[in-house]
XYZ file of C-alpha atoms in Angstrom:
396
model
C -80.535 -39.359 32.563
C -80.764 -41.363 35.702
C -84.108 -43.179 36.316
C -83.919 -42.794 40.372
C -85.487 -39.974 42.590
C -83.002 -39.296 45.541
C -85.477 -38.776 48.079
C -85.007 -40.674 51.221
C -81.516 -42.696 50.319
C -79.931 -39.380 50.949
C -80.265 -40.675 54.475
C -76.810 -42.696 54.315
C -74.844 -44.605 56.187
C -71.191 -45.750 55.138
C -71.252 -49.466 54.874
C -74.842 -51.694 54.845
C -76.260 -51.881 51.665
C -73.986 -49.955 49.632
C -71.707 -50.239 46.868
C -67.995 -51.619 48.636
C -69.788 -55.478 48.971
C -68.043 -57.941 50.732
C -66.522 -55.511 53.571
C -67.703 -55.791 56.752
C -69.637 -52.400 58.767
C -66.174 -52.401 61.172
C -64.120 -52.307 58.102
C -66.042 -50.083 56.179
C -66.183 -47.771 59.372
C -61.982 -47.768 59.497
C -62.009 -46.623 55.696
C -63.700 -43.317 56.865
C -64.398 -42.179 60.397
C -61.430 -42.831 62.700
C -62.240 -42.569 66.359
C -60.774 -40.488 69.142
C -58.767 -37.155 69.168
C -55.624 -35.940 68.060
C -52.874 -36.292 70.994
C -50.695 -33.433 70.588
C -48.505 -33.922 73.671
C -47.787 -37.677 72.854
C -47.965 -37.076 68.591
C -47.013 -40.150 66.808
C -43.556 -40.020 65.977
C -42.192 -43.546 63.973
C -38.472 -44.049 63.062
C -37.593 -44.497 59.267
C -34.915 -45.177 57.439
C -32.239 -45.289 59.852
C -29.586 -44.110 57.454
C -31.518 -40.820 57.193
C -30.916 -40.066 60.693
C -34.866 -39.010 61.068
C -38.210 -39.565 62.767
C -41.530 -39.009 60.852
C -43.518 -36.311 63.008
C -46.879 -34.427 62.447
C -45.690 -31.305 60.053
C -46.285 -29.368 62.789
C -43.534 -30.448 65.472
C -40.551 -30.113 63.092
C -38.744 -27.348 63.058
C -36.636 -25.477 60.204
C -38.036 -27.786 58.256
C -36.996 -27.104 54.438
C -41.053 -27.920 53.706
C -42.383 -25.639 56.106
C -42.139 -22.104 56.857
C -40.952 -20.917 60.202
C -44.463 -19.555 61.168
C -45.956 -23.177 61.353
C -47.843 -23.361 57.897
C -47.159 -25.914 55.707
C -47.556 -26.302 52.185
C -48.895 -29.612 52.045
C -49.496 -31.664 49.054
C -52.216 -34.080 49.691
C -51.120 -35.936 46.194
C -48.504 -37.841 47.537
C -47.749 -41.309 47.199
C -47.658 -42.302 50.585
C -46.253 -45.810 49.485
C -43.226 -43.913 47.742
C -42.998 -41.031 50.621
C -40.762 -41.417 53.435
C -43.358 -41.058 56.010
C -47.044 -42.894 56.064
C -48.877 -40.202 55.896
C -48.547 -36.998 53.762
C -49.109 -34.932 57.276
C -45.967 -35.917 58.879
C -42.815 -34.990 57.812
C -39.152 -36.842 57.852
C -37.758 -34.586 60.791
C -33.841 -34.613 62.096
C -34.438 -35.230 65.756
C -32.400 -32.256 67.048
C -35.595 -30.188 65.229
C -38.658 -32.195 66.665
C -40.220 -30.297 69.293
C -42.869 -31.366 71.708
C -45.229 -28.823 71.730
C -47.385 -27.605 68.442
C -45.545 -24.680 66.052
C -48.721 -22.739 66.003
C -49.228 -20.783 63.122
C -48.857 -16.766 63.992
C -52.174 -14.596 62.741
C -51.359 -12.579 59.660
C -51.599 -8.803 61.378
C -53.054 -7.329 58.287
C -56.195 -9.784 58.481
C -59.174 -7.906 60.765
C -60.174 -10.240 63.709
C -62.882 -11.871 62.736
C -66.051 -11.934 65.946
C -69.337 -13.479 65.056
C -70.317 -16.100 63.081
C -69.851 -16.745 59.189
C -66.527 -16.849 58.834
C -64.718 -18.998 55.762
C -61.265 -19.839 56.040
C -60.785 -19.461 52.490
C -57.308 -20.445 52.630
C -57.383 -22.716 55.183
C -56.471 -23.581 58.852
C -52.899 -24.430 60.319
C -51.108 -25.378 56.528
C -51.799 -24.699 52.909
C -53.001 -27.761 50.548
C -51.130 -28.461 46.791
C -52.821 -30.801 44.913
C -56.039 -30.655 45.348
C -57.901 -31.614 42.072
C -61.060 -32.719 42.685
C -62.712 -30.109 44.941
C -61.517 -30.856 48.054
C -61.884 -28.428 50.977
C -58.596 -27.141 52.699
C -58.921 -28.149 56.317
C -60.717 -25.522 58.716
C -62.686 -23.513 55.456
C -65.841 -24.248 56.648
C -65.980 -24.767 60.273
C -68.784 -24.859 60.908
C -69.334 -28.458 59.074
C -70.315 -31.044 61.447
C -70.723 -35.340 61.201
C -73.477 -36.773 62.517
C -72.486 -40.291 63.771
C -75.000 -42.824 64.603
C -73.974 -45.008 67.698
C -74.079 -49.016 66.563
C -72.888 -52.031 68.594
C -72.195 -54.804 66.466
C -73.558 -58.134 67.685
C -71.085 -60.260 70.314
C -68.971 -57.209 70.691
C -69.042 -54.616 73.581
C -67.388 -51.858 71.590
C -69.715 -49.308 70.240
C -69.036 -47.944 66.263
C -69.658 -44.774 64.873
C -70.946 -45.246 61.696
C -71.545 -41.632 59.816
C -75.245 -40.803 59.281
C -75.042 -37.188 57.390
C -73.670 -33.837 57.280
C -75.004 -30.829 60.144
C -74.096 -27.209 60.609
C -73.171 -26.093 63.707
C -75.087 -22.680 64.365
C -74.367 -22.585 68.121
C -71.790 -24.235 70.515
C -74.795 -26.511 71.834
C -76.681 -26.319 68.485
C -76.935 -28.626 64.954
C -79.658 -28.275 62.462
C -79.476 -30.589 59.695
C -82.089 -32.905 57.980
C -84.968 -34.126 59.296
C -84.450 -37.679 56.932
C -81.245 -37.603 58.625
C -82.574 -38.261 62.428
C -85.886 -39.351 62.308
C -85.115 -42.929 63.629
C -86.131 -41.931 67.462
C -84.299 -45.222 68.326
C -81.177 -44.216 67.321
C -78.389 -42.710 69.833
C -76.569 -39.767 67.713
C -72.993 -37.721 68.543
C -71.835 -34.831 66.405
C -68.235 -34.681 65.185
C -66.806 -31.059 64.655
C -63.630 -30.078 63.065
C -63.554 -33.202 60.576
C -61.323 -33.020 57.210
C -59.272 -36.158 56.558
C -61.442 -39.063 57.624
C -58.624 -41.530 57.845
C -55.785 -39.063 59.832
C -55.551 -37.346 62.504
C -52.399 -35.482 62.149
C -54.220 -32.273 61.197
C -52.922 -29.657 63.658
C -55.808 -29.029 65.461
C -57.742 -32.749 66.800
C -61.806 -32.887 65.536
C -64.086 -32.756 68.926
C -67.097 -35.288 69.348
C -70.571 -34.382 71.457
C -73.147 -36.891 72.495
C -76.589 -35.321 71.087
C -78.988 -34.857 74.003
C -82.722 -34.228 71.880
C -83.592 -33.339 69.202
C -86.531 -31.615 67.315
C -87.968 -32.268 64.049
C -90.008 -29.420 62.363
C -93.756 -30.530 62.959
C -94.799 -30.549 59.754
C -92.092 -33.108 58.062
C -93.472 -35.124 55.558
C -90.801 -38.338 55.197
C -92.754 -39.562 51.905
C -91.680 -36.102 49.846
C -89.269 -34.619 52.062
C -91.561 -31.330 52.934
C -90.441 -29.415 55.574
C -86.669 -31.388 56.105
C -84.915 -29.954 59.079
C -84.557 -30.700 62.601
C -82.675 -29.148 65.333
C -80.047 -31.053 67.973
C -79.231 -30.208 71.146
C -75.677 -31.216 72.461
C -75.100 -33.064 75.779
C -72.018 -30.269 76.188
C -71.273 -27.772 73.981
C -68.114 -27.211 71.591
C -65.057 -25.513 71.711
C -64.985 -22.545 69.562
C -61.505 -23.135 67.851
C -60.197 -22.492 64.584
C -61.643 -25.486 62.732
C -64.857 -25.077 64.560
C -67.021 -22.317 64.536
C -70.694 -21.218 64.105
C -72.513 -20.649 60.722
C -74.837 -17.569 60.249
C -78.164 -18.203 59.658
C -80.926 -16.220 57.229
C -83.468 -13.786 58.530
C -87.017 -15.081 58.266
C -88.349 -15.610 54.324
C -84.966 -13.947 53.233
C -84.284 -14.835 49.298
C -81.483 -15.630 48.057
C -81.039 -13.886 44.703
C -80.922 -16.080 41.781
C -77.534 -16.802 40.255
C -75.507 -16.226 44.059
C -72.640 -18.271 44.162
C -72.998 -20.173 46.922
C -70.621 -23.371 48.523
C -72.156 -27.197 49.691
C -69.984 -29.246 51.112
C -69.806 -32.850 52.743
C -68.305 -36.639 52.757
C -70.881 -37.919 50.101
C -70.244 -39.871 47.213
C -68.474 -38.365 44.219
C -71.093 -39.697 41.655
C -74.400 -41.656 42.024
C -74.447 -45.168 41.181
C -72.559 -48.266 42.255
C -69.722 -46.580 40.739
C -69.679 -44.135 43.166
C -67.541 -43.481 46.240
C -67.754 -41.602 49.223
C -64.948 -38.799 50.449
C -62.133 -39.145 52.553
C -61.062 -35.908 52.414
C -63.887 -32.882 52.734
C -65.284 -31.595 49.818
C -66.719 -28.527 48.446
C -68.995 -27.327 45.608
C -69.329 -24.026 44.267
C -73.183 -23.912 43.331
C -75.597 -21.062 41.429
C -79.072 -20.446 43.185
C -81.762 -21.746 40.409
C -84.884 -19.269 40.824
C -87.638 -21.762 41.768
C -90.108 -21.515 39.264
C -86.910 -22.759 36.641
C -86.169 -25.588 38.804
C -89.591 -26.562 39.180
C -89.608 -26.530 35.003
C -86.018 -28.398 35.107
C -87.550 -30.820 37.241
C -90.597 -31.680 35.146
C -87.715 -32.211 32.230
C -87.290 -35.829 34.540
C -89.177 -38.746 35.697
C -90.976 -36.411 38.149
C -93.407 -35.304 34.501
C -94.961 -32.340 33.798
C -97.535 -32.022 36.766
C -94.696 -31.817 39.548
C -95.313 -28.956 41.982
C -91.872 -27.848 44.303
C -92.952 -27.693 47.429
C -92.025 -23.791 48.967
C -90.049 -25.308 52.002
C -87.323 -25.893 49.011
C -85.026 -24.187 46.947
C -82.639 -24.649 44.690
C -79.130 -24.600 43.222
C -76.941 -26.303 40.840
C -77.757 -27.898 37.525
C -74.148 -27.255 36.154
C -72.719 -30.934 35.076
C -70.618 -32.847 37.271
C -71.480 -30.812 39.786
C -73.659 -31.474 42.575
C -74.529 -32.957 46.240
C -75.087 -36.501 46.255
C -75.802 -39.794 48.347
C -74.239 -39.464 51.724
C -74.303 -35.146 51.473
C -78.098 -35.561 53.116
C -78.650 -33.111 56.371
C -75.274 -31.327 54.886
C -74.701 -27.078 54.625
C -75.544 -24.847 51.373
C -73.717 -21.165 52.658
C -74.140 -18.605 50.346
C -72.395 -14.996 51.260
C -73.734 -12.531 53.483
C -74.185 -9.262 50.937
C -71.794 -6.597 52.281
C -69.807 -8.572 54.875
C -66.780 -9.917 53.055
C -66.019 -13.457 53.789
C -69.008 -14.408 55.888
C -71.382 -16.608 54.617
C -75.275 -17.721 55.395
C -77.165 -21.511 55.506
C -79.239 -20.912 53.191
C -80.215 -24.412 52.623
C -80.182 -28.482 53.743
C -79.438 -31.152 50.955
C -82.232 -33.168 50.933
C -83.087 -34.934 47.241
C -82.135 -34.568 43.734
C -82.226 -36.421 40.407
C -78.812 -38.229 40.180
C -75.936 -36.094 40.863
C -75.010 -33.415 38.954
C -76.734 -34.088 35.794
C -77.142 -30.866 33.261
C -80.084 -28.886 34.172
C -81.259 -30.933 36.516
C -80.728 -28.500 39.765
C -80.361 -29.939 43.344
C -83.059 -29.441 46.185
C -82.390 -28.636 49.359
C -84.372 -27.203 52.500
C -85.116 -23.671 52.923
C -83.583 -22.466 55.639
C -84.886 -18.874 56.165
C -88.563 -20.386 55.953
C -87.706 -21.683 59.098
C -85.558 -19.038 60.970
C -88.577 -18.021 63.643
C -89.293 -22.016 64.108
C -85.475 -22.094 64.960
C -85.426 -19.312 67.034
C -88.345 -21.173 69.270
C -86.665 -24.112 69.207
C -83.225 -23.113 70.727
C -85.355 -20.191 72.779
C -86.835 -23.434 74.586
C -83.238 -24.537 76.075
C -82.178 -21.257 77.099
C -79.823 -20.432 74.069
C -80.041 -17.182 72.650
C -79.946 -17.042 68.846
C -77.389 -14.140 68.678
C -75.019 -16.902 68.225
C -76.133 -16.819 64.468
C -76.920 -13.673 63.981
C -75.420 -11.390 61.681
């Protein structure tokens, strides 16, 4: 059983006092969050192996390519050995120039598939190409579009360039519009931008290029209380909003004191570390969680099972989910989306709640806690109401 409460470390930063010593905040930053958008007009294309007669290319500007269907998708395997591949980076493929084209090979919408209007919508199998390989829960790129990165804007001292150095995981629930933690933003100091369409951290040959937004305020719920976590959620308001795109899109959220019935399967996802501890390291590659709801008064009983003893009370701006073994948020998932499906709407899905603490990570029994969203649905409603934004953006 771990000994430490994850209250307010879930606020986490990638670099500064955390396990990978002896790298400095620039190089740490590299490892994970590259800057600046995908290029599709001038794509990276490198010459290899002369012999071979071909140029590696984003998978998506080669042509009758043997790995690729003619539509555009790809089947991907994110496995590779890029040190044994013939391209550096399992998203570009080995293309004979004659077949390298300059603009995108879109992928065509299946005609069977409804078109999908409103918000809630999971790309179950992905955006733009099809992931092999996948083995330890990784998302497939566009599935949850609505995922966001909040960045925190650092300059480093004697240097005039400014680093984004990830903070924690948002939803997007409107074009101009992130709730996530409270924890998460409550340094007032601090200048914030939101990153939408994230997958791979360290590429950016996805098909479709991530989009970043300066934050331009932001609320936190009046009655947050930083020493327990009570009440952890705060809304952003962008500088500009996003574009609505295939790998970015708008959550639903809950109606006002809606429950969630115990036992819903419901999906968390973020960039946080895969186990809690030193040992630990944080994602490159998006990942996702399937999770059970935990009816409150059993978590509150799981909970007293830990250092928290018998007398702990859960507050009612949580709820829970989780307490299935190697599986749960963890450090760095803070501020990030628990979506549980809309009943009756196939494929949409609901924020139903903020990570904000837990015992460990996935320990047995132990359930996660995270915000309650729909005890805060009116509050939100306010909020955005104040800016001029009409909540019909996540309504369902």
């Amino acid at each position: 059983m771990k000994t430490l409460l994850v209250l307010t470390v879930l606020l986490t930063i990638f670099g500064s006092t955390f396990p990978q010593q002896g790298k400095s905040v620039e190089d740490l930053i590299k490892e994970i969050f590259i800057d600046g958008m995908l290029d599709t007009k001038n794509p990276a294309v490198t010459p290899r192996n002369p012999d071979a007669g071909c140029v590696c290319v984003p998978y998506y500007l080669c042509k009758n390519d043997s790995t690729i269907n003619t539509d555009g998708v790809g089947i991907i395997d994110i496995r590779i050995d890029e040190n044994q591949g013939e391209c550096s980076s399992y998203l570009q493929f080995c293309c004979i120039p004659p077949n390298v084209v300059d603009k995108p090979i879109v992928p065509k919408p299946d005609p069977l598939l409804p078109i999908q209007s409103g918000c809630g919508y999971r790309h179950e199998d992905g955006v733009g190409f099809r992931i092999t390989g996948d083995e330890d829960s990784e998302a497939k790129f566009g599935e949850f579009p609505w995922m966001v990165a909040i960045l925190r804007e650092e300059r480093m001292d004697g240097q005039d360039e400014t680093l984004n150095v990830y903070q924690c995981g948002g939803t997007l629930i409107h074009p101009k519009v992130v709730i996530t933690a409270a924890h998460c933003v409550s340094d007032r100091q601090k200048t914030f931008k939101v990153r939408a369409g994230e997958w791979d951290t360290q590429t950016k040959n996805e098909i479709y290029a991530h989009q970043d937004r300066a934050v331009k305020s932001w609320t936190i719920h009046p009655e947050y209380y930083a020493g327990a976590l009570f009440n952890d959620i705060a809304v952003l308001i962008l500088e500009e909003p996003f574009i609505i795109a295939d790998n970015v899109d708008v959550a639903c959220l809950p109606k006002q004191s809606e429950v969630i019935p115990e036992g819903t399967r419901c999906f968390a996802s973020g960039w946080g570390k895969d186990v809690f501890g030193k040992e630990g390291k944080y994602q490159v590659i998006l990942k996702k969680i399937e999770l059970p709801i935990v009816e409150r008064n059993k978590c509150e009983t799981s909970l007293r099972t830990t250092r928290l003893g018998a007398f702990f009370k859960l507050h009612n701006s949580f709820i829970c989910a989780g307490g299935e073994a190697g599986k749960d948020t963890c450090k760095g998932d803070g501020g990030s989306p628990l979506v549980c499906p809309i009943p009756g709407l196939k494929g949409r899905y609901q924020h139903a709640g903020i990570v904000a603490w837990g015992i460990g990570c996935g320990e047995n029994n132990v359930p996660g806690v995270y915000a309650n969203v729909g005890l805060f649905r009116d509050w939100i409603d306010a909020e955005v109401k104040k800016h001029g934004i009409d909540p019909a953006s996540y309504t369902y």
